[in-house]
């Protein structure tokens, strides 16, 4: 994989790649070191706290980053074999909900959109395309077994969420607490005269805290097509919420639960919200919004320089989808497919089983138009002028844009990692000392009572 592809991958905040870099490469090692340093006034607690953090963070990361894709993959295989009905989980449930909303509007006599991305529309649209024969067949199979398919997809969604939550929020912490308790007991037996004042032994505190707790709220009711078709990153965000609840419930002490609540809420914000805000701010400053791979795409740059790039005539759903469907070999269609804005079959035809986010596609078109305009206007006004002196040197302008875009992506990773790995733990330690009266891990010590006059 080239450097540009790597930067492109970690710059996509809708994928798991920036999460992998921040979580495993930067955040976890820093947090382990900071945990030890925060508890260094008691070497035993410092060692146990760092050990717990090491096992916890990397075990959770493995489940968090790998569990959902693995369960999704297994679910797809199972669905495909159920009753040999030929059901394919590549069919997006939004097609069902879109069609239902469209039909309700028609029955109510309301004005409807020009295009409805539903089963009937897509089947009719692609039936005469031999390249999409299998995809249309999948749509018909799902349409004929709609209820069963919805139930299977809901089950796959619940499994991909519930299993990681159970592992991260309940199983892993219980195993870690039990391991720490054994380490403490062993240390006490081997060092009967050692000063271990303040250390707790985990199991008793854990049982007392859990006893009498209400059972966690479970998933109830029907799962809508919107959440069933969450992306992997969106599922990870939901899983993170369940993970946070699980960790708070399984905390060994009240102070540990509050300490964890502070940390987990900050983690969710900095992992799933802040990077998008930072990206928008950088893009606004630099006015460069395209995927880095497009700045080294020779065909794209040549089409810009030669004024041969053809785009949909407007941002309406009708114009965008008709352009994609009627021009599968057009550069815009291929770029949209490469950027994940539309899903294309291997032969280049749009996959009728997939749902197209028209707003994202329109934004993609707008960003291309902005680049073309800037390449010509800013390129000509600056040093990026061809020897003929008539046209902007698009290659040089694209190289400058690539450097700017790469810089903003790396800055986003660096800033969000700094906030996650350093600022959040620091804030947590300040909050912990203020709330508990101690710098030490609240799950490993007897929590002192705060003075009511404080």
Coordinates of C-alpha atoms in Angstrom, one line a residue:
X1 CA 0.0 0.0 0.0
X2 CA 1.4 3.4 -1.0
X3 CA 1.8 6.3 1.4
X4 CA -1.1 8.2 -0.3
X5 CA -3.4 5.2 0.2
X6 CA -2.4 5.0 3.9
X7 CA -3.1 8.7 4.4
X8 CA -6.4 8.3 2.5
X9 CA -7.4 5.4 4.8
X10 CA -6.6 7.1 8.1
X11 CA -8.2 10.3 6.8
X12 CA -11.6 8.6 6.4
X13 CA -13.4 9.2 9.7
X14 CA -16.2 6.9 8.6
X15 CA -13.8 3.9 8.6
X16 CA -12.1 2.0 11.3
X17 CA -8.5 2.9 10.2
X18 CA -8.1 6.2 12.1
X19 CA -9.6 4.4 15.1
X20 CA -6.9 1.7 14.8
X21 CA -4.1 4.2 14.6
X22 CA -5.4 6.3 17.5
X23 CA -6.4 3.4 19.7
X24 CA -3.7 0.8 19.3
X25 CA -0.8 2.9 18.1
X26 CA -1.0 6.0 20.3
X27 CA -3.7 6.1 22.9
X28 CA -3.2 2.7 24.6
X29 CA 0.6 2.8 25.2
X30 CA 0.3 6.4 26.5
X31 CA -2.5 5.6 28.9
X32 CA -0.6 2.6 30.3
X33 CA 2.4 4.8 31.0
X34 CA 0.2 7.6 32.5
X35 CA -1.7 5.1 34.7
X36 CA 1.6 3.9 36.2
X37 CA 2.8 7.4 36.7
X38 CA -0.4 8.5 38.3
X39 CA -0.2 5.8 41.0
X40 CA 3.6 5.8 41.5
X41 CA 3.3 6.9 45.1
X42 CA 2.3 3.3 45.8
X43 CA 4.5 1.0 43.7
X44 CA 2.2 -2.0 44.1
X45 CA -0.9 -0.2 43.0
X46 CA 1.0 1.5 40.2
X47 CA 2.1 -2.0 38.9
X48 CA -1.3 -3.5 39.3
X49 CA -3.1 -0.5 37.7
X50 CA -0.7 -0.5 34.7
X51 CA -1.1 -4.3 34.4
X52 CA -4.9 -4.0 34.4
X53 CA -4.8 -1.1 31.9
X54 CA -2.5 -3.1 29.6
X55 CA -4.7 -6.3 29.6
X56 CA -7.9 -4.3 29.5
X57 CA -7.1 -1.9 26.7
X58 CA -5.6 -4.4 24.3
X59 CA -8.2 -7.1 25.0
X60 CA -11.0 -4.6 24.5
X61 CA -9.4 -3.2 21.3
X62 CA -9.2 -6.7 19.8
X63 CA -13.0 -7.2 20.5
X64 CA -13.9 -3.6 19.6
X65 CA -12.0 -3.5 16.3
X66 CA -12.4 -7.1 15.2
X67 CA -15.5 -8.4 16.8
X68 CA -18.1 -6.6 14.7
X69 CA -16.6 -7.3 11.3
X70 CA -16.1 -11.0 12.3
X71 CA -19.7 -11.4 13.5
X72 CA -21.1 -9.5 10.5
X73 CA -19.1 -11.8 8.2
X74 CA -20.5 -14.9 9.9
X75 CA -24.0 -13.5 9.9
X76 CA -23.9 -12.9 6.1
X77 CA -22.9 -16.5 5.6
X78 CA -25.7 -17.8 7.8
X79 CA -28.3 -15.6 6.1
X80 CA -27.2 -16.8 2.7
X81 CA -27.9 -20.4 3.6
X82 CA -31.2 -20.0 5.5
X83 CA -33.8 -22.3 3.9
X84 CA -31.8 -22.0 0.7
X85 CA -34.0 -19.0 -0.3
X86 CA -31.0 -17.2 -1.8
X87 CA -31.3 -14.3 0.6
X88 CA -28.3 -11.9 0.4
X89 CA -27.5 -9.5 3.3
X90 CA -26.0 -7.1 0.7
X91 CA -29.6 -6.0 0.2
X92 CA -30.0 -2.8 2.2
X93 CA -33.0 -2.6 4.4
X94 CA -33.4 1.1 3.7
X95 CA -34.8 0.1 0.4
X96 CA -37.7 -1.4 2.2
X97 CA -38.3 1.6 4.4
X98 CA -37.9 4.1 1.5
X99 CA -40.5 2.2 -0.5
X100 CA -42.9 2.1 2.4
X101 CA -42.6 5.8 3.0
X102 CA -43.0 6.5 -0.7
X103 CA -46.2 4.4 -0.9
X104 CA -47.7 6.0 2.2
X105 CA -47.2 9.4 0.6
X106 CA -48.9 8.3 -2.6
X107 CA -51.9 6.9 -0.7
X108 CA -52.2 10.1 1.3
X109 CA -52.1 12.1 -1.9
X110 CA -49.0 13.9 -0.9
X111 CA -46.3 15.2 -3.2
X112 CA -43.5 12.7 -3.6
X113 CA -39.9 12.8 -4.6
X114 CA -39.0 12.2 -8.3
X115 CA -37.0 9.0 -7.4
X116 CA -37.7 6.5 -4.6
X117 CA -34.9 4.1 -3.9
X118 CA -37.1 1.2 -3.3
X119 CA -37.4 -2.4 -4.5
X120 CA -39.9 -1.7 -7.3
X121 CA -37.8 1.2 -8.7
X122 CA -34.5 -0.7 -8.6
X123 CA -35.9 -3.9 -9.9
X124 CA -37.6 -2.1 -12.8
X125 CA -34.5 0.1 -13.4
X126 CA -32.0 -2.7 -13.6
X127 CA -34.0 -5.6 -15.0
X128 CA -32.9 -4.8 -18.5
X129 CA -29.2 -4.7 -17.5
X130 CA -27.6 -8.2 -17.9
X131 CA -24.7 -7.1 -15.7
X132 CA -27.0 -6.7 -12.8
X133 CA -29.0 -9.9 -13.2
X134 CA -27.8 -11.6 -10.0
X135 CA -28.3 -8.4 -8.0
X136 CA -31.9 -8.0 -9.2
X137 CA -32.5 -11.7 -8.4
X138 CA -31.4 -11.0 -4.8
X139 CA -33.8 -8.0 -4.6
X140 CA -36.7 -10.2 -5.8
X141 CA -35.8 -13.0 -3.3
X142 CA -35.8 -10.5 -0.4
X143 CA -39.0 -8.9 -1.6
X144 CA -40.7 -12.3 -1.6
X145 CA -39.4 -13.1 1.9
X146 CA -39.4 -9.6 3.4
X147 CA -40.4 -10.5 7.0
X148 CA -37.9 -13.4 7.3
X149 CA -35.1 -11.2 5.9
X150 CA -35.9 -8.4 8.3
X151 CA -35.8 -10.8 11.2
X152 CA -32.5 -12.3 10.1
X153 CA -30.9 -8.9 9.6
X154 CA -32.1 -7.7 13.0
X155 CA -30.7 -10.8 14.5
X156 CA -27.3 -10.2 12.8
X157 CA -27.3 -6.6 14.0
X158 CA -28.1 -7.6 17.6
X159 CA -25.4 -10.2 17.6
X160 CA -22.8 -7.8 16.3
X161 CA -23.7 -5.4 19.1
X162 CA -24.6 -7.6 22.0
X163 CA -21.6 -10.0 21.8
X164 CA -18.9 -7.3 21.9
X165 CA -20.8 -5.5 24.6
X166 CA -21.0 -8.6 26.7
X167 CA -17.3 -9.4 26.3
X168 CA -16.0 -5.8 26.7
X169 CA -18.4 -4.6 29.4
X170 CA -18.8 -7.7 31.6
X171 CA -16.6 -10.7 30.7
X172 CA -13.3 -9.0 30.3
X173 CA -13.5 -6.8 33.5
X174 CA -14.6 -9.7 35.6
X175 CA -11.6 -11.7 34.4
X176 CA -9.3 -8.8 35.0
X177 CA -10.7 -8.2 38.5
X178 CA -10.4 -11.9 39.4
X179 CA -6.8 -11.9 38.1
X180 CA -5.9 -8.8 40.1
X181 CA -7.5 -10.3 43.3
X182 CA -5.3 -13.4 42.9
X183 CA -2.2 -11.2 42.4
X184 CA -3.0 -9.3 45.6
X185 CA -3.6 -12.4 47.6
X186 CA -0.4 -13.9 46.4
X187 CA 1.5 -10.7 47.2
X188 CA 0.0 -10.7 50.7
X189 CA 1.0 -14.3 51.4
X190 CA 4.6 -13.7 50.1
X191 CA 5.0 -10.4 51.9
X192 CA 3.2 -10.6 55.2
X193 CA 5.1 -7.7 56.7
X194 CA 4.8 -5.4 53.7
X195 CA 2.9 -2.2 54.0
X196 CA -0.2 -2.8 51.8
X197 CA -2.4 -0.3 53.6
X198 CA -5.2 0.8 51.3
X199 CA -5.1 -2.1 49.0
X200 CA -8.4 -4.0 48.4
X201 CA -8.7 -7.5 47.1
X202 CA -11.3 -7.0 44.4
X203 CA -13.7 -10.0 44.8
X204 CA -15.5 -8.9 48.0
X205 CA -15.9 -5.3 46.8
X206 CA -17.1 -6.5 43.4
X207 CA -19.7 -8.8 44.9
X208 CA -21.0 -6.1 47.3
X209 CA -21.2 -3.5 44.6
X210 CA -23.0 -5.8 42.1
X211 CA -25.4 -7.3 44.6
X212 CA -28.8 -5.6 44.5
X213 CA -28.1 -3.9 41.2
X214 CA -30.9 -3.8 38.7
X215 CA -30.5 -5.8 35.6
X216 CA -29.4 -3.9 32.6
X217 CA -31.9 -2.8 30.1
X218 CA -31.9 -5.2 27.1
X219 CA -32.7 -4.5 23.5
X220 CA -36.5 -4.5 23.1
X221 CA -38.9 -4.0 20.3
X222 CA -38.3 -4.1 16.6
X223 CA -35.1 -2.8 15.2
X224 CA -35.6 -0.3 12.5
X225 CA -34.0 -0.4 9.1
X226 CA -31.9 2.6 10.0
X227 CA -29.9 1.1 12.9
X228 CA -29.9 -2.4 11.3
X229 CA -27.9 -0.9 8.4
X230 CA -25.4 1.0 10.6
X231 CA -21.9 1.0 9.2
X232 CA -19.1 -0.8 11.2
X233 CA -18.0 2.5 12.8
X234 CA -21.6 3.4 13.8
X235 CA -22.0 -0.1 15.3
X236 CA -18.7 0.5 17.2
X237 CA -20.2 3.8 18.6
X238 CA -23.3 1.9 19.8
X239 CA -21.1 -0.9 21.2
X240 CA -18.9 1.7 23.0
X241 CA -22.1 3.0 24.7
X242 CA -23.0 -0.5 25.9
X243 CA -19.4 -1.1 26.9
X244 CA -19.4 2.1 29.0
X245 CA -22.6 1.0 30.7
X246 CA -21.2 -2.5 31.4
X247 CA -18.0 -1.1 32.8
X248 CA -19.9 1.2 35.1
X249 CA -22.2 -1.6 36.3
X250 CA -19.3 -4.0 36.9
X251 CA -17.1 -1.4 38.7
X252 CA -15.8 -2.7 42.1
X253 CA -16.8 0.5 44.0
X254 CA -19.0 3.5 43.6
X255 CA -16.0 5.8 43.2
X256 CA -14.6 3.5 40.4
X257 CA -18.0 3.6 38.7
X258 CA -18.0 7.4 38.7
X259 CA -14.4 7.6 37.6
X260 CA -15.2 5.3 34.7
X261 CA -18.3 7.2 33.7
X262 CA -16.2 10.4 33.4
X263 CA -13.6 8.6 31.3
X264 CA -16.0 6.7 29.0
X265 CA -18.1 9.7 28.1
X266 CA -15.0 11.6 27.1
X267 CA -13.7 8.6 25.1
X268 CA -17.0 8.4 23.1
X269 CA -17.0 12.1 22.3
X270 CA -13.3 12.1 21.3
X271 CA -13.5 8.9 19.2
X272 CA -16.7 9.6 17.3
X273 CA -17.6 13.3 17.4
X274 CA -14.4 15.4 17.8
X275 CA -12.5 14.0 14.7
X276 CA -15.4 15.0 12.4
X277 CA -15.4 18.5 14.0
X278 CA -11.7 18.8 13.6
X279 CA -11.8 17.6 10.0
X280 CA -14.5 20.2 9.1
X281 CA -12.5 23.0 10.7
X282 CA -9.3 22.0 8.8
X283 CA -11.2 21.6 5.5
X284 CA -12.7 25.1 5.9
X285 CA -9.2 26.6 6.6
X286 CA -7.5 24.8 3.7
X287 CA -10.5 24.6 1.3
X288 CA -9.3 21.1 0.3
X289 CA -11.9 18.4 0.9
X290 CA -11.2 15.6 -1.6
X291 CA -9.7 12.1 -0.9
X292 CA -5.8 12.3 -1.2
X293 CA -6.0 9.5 -3.8
X294 CA -7.8 11.8 -6.2
X295 CA -4.8 14.2 -6.3
X296 CA -2.6 11.5 -7.8
X297 CA -5.3 10.1 -10.2
X298 CA -3.8 10.9 -13.6
X299 CA -7.1 10.4 -15.5
X300 CA -8.9 12.8 -13.1
X301 CA -6.2 15.5 -13.3
X302 CA -6.0 15.2 -17.1
X303 CA -9.8 15.6 -17.4
X304 CA -9.6 18.8 -15.2
X305 CA -6.8 20.3 -17.3
X306 CA -8.5 19.4 -20.6
X307 CA -11.9 20.5 -19.4
X308 CA -13.3 17.1 -20.3
X309 CA -14.7 16.1 -16.9
X310 CA -18.4 15.5 -17.2
X311 CA -20.5 15.9 -14.0
X312 CA -24.3 15.5 -13.2
X313 CA -26.1 18.7 -14.2
X314 CA -27.5 19.2 -10.7
X315 CA -27.5 17.9 -7.1
X316 CA -31.0 16.5 -7.3
X317 CA -31.5 12.7 -6.6
X318 CA -32.9 12.3 -10.1
X319 CA -29.9 13.9 -11.9
X320 CA -27.3 12.2 -9.7
X321 CA -28.7 8.7 -9.9
X322 CA -29.6 8.9 -13.6
X323 CA -26.1 10.1 -14.4
X324 CA -24.5 7.2 -12.4
X325 CA -26.9 4.6 -13.9
X326 CA -26.7 5.9 -17.5
X327 CA -22.9 6.5 -17.5
X328 CA -21.3 3.5 -15.7
X329 CA -18.0 4.2 -17.5
X330 CA -17.9 7.9 -16.8
X331 CA -15.0 9.2 -14.6
X332 CA -17.4 10.7 -12.1
X333 CA -19.2 7.3 -11.6
X334 CA -15.9 5.5 -11.1
X335 CA -14.6 8.1 -8.7
X336 CA -17.8 8.0 -6.7
X337 CA -17.4 4.2 -6.5
X338 CA -13.8 4.4 -5.5
X339 CA -14.6 6.9 -2.8
X340 CA -17.5 4.8 -1.4
X341 CA -20.2 7.2 -2.3
X342 CA -21.9 4.6 -4.4
X343 CA -21.5 0.8 -4.5
X344 CA -20.6 -0.6 -8.0
X345 CA -20.7 -4.1 -9.2
X346 CA -17.5 -5.6 -10.7
X347 CA -18.6 -4.6 -14.1
X348 CA -19.1 -1.0 -13.1
X349 CA -22.9 -0.9 -12.9
X350 CA -24.4 0.5 -9.7
X351 CA -25.4 -2.2 -7.3
X352 CA -29.2 -2.0 -7.0
X353 CA -29.1 -3.8 -3.7
X354 CA -27.3 -0.9 -2.1
X355 CA -28.7 2.4 -0.8
X356 CA -27.2 5.6 -2.1
X357 CA -26.8 8.6 0.3
X358 CA -27.8 11.3 -2.2
X359 CA -26.6 14.1 0.1
X360 CA -23.1 12.6 0.4
X361 CA -23.0 12.1 -3.3
X362 CA -24.0 15.7 -3.9
X363 CA -21.4 16.9 -1.5
X364 CA -18.8 14.8 -3.3
X365 CA -19.8 16.4 -6.6
X366 CA -19.6 19.8 -5.0
X367 CA -16.1 19.2 -3.7
X368 CA -14.9 18.1 -7.2
X369 CA -16.4 21.3 -8.7
X370 CA -14.6 23.4 -6.0
X371 CA -11.3 21.7 -6.7
X372 CA -11.7 22.3 -10.5
X373 CA -12.5 25.9 -9.9
X374 CA -9.6 26.5 -7.5
X375 CA -7.2 24.6 -9.8
X376 CA -7.9 27.0 -12.6
X377 CA -8.3 30.3 -10.7
X378 CA -5.7 29.9 -8.0
X379 CA -3.4 27.9 -10.1
X380 CA -3.3 30.6 -12.8
X381 CA -2.8 33.5 -10.3
X382 CA 0.0 31.7 -8.5
X383 CA 3.3 30.2 -9.8
X384 CA 1.5 27.1 -11.1
X385 CA 1.3 28.2 -14.7
X386 CA 2.3 26.1 -17.7
X387 CA 5.1 27.1 -20.0
X388 CA 2.6 28.2 -22.5
X389 CA 1.3 30.6 -19.9
X390 CA -2.4 29.8 -20.7
X391 CA -3.5 27.0 -18.4
X392 CA -2.8 26.3 -14.7
X393 CA -0.4 23.5 -14.2
X394 CA -2.9 21.1 -12.6
X395 CA -0.3 18.6 -11.6
X396 CA 1.6 21.1 -9.4
X397 CA -1.6 22.5 -8.0
X398 CA -2.8 18.9 -7.2
X399 CA 0.6 18.2 -5.4
X400 CA 0.1 21.2 -3.3
X401 CA -3.4 20.2 -2.5
X402 CA -2.2 16.7 -1.6
X403 CA 0.4 18.1 0.8
X404 CA -2.3 20.3 2.5
X405 CA -4.8 17.4 2.7
X406 CA -2.2 15.0 4.0
X407 CA -1.1 17.6 6.6
X408 CA -4.7 18.1 7.8
X409 CA -5.3 14.4 8.1
X410 CA -2.1 13.8 10.1
X411 CA -2.9 16.8 12.2
X412 CA -6.4 15.5 12.9
X413 CA -5.0 12.1 13.9
X414 CA -2.3 13.8 16.1
X415 CA -4.7 16.3 17.7
X416 CA -7.5 13.8 18.4
X417 CA -4.9 11.3 19.7
X418 CA -3.4 13.9 22.0
X419 CA -6.8 14.7 23.4
X420 CA -7.6 11.0 23.9
X421 CA -4.2 9.8 25.1
X422 CA -3.1 12.7 27.2
X423 CA -5.7 15.4 27.9
X424 CA -8.6 13.0 28.8
X425 CA -6.5 10.9 31.3
X426 CA -5.2 14.1 32.8
X427 CA -8.7 15.4 33.2
X428 CA -9.8 12.1 34.6
X429 CA -7.0 12.1 37.2
X430 CA -7.8 15.7 38.2
X431 CA -11.5 14.8 38.5
X432 CA -10.6 11.6 40.5
X433 CA -8.4 13.4 43.0
X434 CA -11.1 16.1 43.5
X435 CA -13.9 13.6 43.8
X436 CA -12.2 10.8 45.8
X437 CA -9.5 12.7 47.6
X438 CA -6.8 10.3 46.2
X439 CA -4.7 10.0 43.1
X440 CA -4.8 6.2 43.2
X441 CA -7.0 3.9 41.2
X442 CA -10.3 3.9 43.0
X443 CA -10.9 0.2 42.3
X444 CA -7.7 -0.8 44.1
X445 CA -8.0 1.3 47.3
X446 CA -10.4 1.9 50.1
X447 CA -12.0 5.2 49.0
X448 CA -11.8 7.9 51.7
X449 CA -15.0 9.7 52.5
X450 CA -15.1 13.4 51.5
X451 CA -15.6 15.9 54.3
X452 CA -19.1 17.4 54.0
X453 CA -17.6 20.9 54.5
X454 CA -15.3 20.5 51.5

